[in-house]
Coordinates of C-alpha atoms in Angstrom, one line a residue:
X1 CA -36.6 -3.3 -3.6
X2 CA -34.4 -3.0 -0.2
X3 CA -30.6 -2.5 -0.2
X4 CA -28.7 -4.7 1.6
X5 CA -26.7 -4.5 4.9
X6 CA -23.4 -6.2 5.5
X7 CA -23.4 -5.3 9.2
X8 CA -25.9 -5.5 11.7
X9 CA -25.3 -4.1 15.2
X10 CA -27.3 -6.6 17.6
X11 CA -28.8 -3.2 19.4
X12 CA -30.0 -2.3 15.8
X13 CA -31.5 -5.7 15.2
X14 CA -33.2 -5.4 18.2
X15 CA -34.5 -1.8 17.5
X16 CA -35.9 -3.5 14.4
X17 CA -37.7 -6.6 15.9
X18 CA -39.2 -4.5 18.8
X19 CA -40.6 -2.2 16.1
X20 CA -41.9 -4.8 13.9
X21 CA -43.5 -6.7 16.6
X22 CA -45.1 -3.2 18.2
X23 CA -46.5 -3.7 14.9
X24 CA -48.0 -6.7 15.5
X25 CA -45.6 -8.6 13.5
X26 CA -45.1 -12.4 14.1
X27 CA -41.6 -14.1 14.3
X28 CA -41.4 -15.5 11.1
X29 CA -42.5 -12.3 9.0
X30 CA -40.3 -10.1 11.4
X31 CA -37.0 -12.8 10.3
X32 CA -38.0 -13.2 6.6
X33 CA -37.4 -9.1 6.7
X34 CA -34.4 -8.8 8.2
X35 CA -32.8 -11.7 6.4
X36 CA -33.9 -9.9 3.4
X37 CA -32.0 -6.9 4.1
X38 CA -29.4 -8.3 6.3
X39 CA -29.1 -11.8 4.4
X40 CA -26.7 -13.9 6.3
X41 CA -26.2 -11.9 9.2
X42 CA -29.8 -11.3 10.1
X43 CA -30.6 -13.4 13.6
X44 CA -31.8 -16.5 13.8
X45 CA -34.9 -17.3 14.2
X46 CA -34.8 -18.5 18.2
X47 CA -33.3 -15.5 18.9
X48 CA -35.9 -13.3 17.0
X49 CA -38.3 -15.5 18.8
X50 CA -36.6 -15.3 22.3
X51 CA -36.7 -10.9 22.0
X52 CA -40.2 -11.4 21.2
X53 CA -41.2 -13.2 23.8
X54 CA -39.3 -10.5 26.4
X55 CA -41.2 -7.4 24.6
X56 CA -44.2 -9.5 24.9
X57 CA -43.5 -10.3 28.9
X58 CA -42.8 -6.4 29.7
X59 CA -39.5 -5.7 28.1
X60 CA -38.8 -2.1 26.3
X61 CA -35.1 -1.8 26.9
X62 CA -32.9 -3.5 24.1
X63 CA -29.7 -3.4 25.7
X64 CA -28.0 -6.3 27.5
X65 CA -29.1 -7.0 30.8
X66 CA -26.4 -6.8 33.9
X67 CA -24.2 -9.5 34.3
X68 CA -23.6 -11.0 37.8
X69 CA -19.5 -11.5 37.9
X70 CA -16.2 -9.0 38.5
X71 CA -16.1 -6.5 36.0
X72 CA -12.3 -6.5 34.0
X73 CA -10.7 -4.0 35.9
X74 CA -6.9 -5.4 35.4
X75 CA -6.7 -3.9 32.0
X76 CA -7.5 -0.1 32.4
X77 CA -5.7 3.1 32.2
X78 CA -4.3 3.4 35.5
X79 CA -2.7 -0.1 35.9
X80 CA -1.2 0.1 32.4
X81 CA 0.2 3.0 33.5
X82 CA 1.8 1.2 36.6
X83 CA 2.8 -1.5 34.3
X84 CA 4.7 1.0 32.1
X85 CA 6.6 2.4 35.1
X86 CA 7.8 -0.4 36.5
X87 CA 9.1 -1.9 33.2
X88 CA 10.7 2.4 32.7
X89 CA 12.3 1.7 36.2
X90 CA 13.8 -1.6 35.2
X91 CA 14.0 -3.1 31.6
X92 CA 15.0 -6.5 32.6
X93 CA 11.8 -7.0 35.2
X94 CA 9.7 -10.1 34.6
X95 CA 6.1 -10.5 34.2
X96 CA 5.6 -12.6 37.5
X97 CA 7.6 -9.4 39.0
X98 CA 4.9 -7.5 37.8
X99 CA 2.1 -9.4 38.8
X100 CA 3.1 -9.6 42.3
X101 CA 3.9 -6.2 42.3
X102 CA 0.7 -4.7 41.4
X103 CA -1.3 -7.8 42.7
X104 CA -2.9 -8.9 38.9
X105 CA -2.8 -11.9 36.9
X106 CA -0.2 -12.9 35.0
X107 CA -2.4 -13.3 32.0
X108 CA -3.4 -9.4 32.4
X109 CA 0.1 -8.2 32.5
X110 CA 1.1 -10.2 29.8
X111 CA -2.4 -8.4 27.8
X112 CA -1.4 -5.0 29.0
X113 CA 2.0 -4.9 27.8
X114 CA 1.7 -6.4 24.3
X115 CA -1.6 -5.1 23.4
X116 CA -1.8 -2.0 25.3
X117 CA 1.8 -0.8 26.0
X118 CA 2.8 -2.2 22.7
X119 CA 6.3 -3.8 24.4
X120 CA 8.3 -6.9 23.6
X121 CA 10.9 -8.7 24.8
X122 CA 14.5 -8.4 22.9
X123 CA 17.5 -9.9 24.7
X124 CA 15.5 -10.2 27.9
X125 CA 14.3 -6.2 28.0
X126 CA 11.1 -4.6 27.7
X127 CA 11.8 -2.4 24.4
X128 CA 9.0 -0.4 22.5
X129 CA 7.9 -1.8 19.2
X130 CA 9.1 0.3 17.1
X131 CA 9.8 -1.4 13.6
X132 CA 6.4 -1.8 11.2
X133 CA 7.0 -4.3 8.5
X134 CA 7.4 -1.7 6.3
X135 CA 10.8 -0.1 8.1
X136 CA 11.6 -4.2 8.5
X137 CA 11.7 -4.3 5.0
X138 CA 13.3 -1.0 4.1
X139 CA 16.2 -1.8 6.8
X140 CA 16.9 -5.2 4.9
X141 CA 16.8 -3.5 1.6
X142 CA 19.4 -1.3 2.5
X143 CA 21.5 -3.6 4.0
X144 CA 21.4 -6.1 0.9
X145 CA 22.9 -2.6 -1.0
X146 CA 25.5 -2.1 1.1
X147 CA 26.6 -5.7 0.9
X148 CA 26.9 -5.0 -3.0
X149 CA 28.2 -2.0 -2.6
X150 CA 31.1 -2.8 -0.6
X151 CA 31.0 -5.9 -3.3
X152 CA 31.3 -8.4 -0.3
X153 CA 31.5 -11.9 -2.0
X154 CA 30.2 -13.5 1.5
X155 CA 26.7 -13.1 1.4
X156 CA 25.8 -16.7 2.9
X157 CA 24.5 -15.1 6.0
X158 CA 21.7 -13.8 3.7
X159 CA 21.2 -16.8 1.9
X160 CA 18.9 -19.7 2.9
X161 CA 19.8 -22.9 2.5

């Protein structure tokens, strides 16, 4: 009896096929055992079918082949690290500002600074994002018990209607 696998690295999957088909394997036996182990997540068959066919035509490398296009270079280290000092030198700069400073797409500044540099915008400045949900909830906690401790009988700010 085989255990089985929730996740299945493509590179692994393909490990498996070329194995099973140096073992003269066909398609369908080499799917009906990684489905079995793999259940749902196993490949299909065309594409169990397609690595075969490669192995079969010369191939022994699994990995991807090169891709012809630009490589993402807008996102690494360095330009994040422009990004962050041109928002340090000025809070208030805008992400067009930024783009044509440093000659990258808008879309990639916009990436850089919320995913990477973590920033947002609050009253039109770059500020850290600090707050987890957790301190979120802990700050409105402790403003609800100072409201009853100072027995304020105007709480319809914190009410919704």
């Amino acid at each position: 009896m085989s255990r089985w696998l929730q996740i299945a690295p493509k590179l692994e999957m393909r490990a498996i096929i070329r194995f099973l088909w140096a073992k003269s394997c066909n398609c369908t036996e080499i799917y009906g055992q990684l489905h079995e182990v793999y259940g749902e997540n196993a490949m299909s068959r065309q594409a169990i079918a397609k690595w075969c066919n490669m192995f079969e035509n010369g191939r022994t490398d699994i990995d991807d082949a090169k891709r012809e296009g630009r490589p993402p270079t807008a996102t690494n280290s360095e330009i994040a690290a422009c990004v962050n000092e041109c928002i340090l030198a000025n809070r208030r700069i805008t992400i067009n500002k930024i783009s044509n400073e440093l000659d990258i797409s808008h879309g990639s500044v916009d990436k850089i600074i919320a995913d990477h540099l973590e920033f947002r915008k609050v009253c039109a400045q770059w500020v850290p994002r600090l707050l987890t949900e957790e301190h979120k909830g802990k700050r409105f906690e402790s403003e609800l018990h100072f409201c009853k401790v100072t027995k304020r009988k105007e709480m319809t700010f914190w009410t919704k209607s």
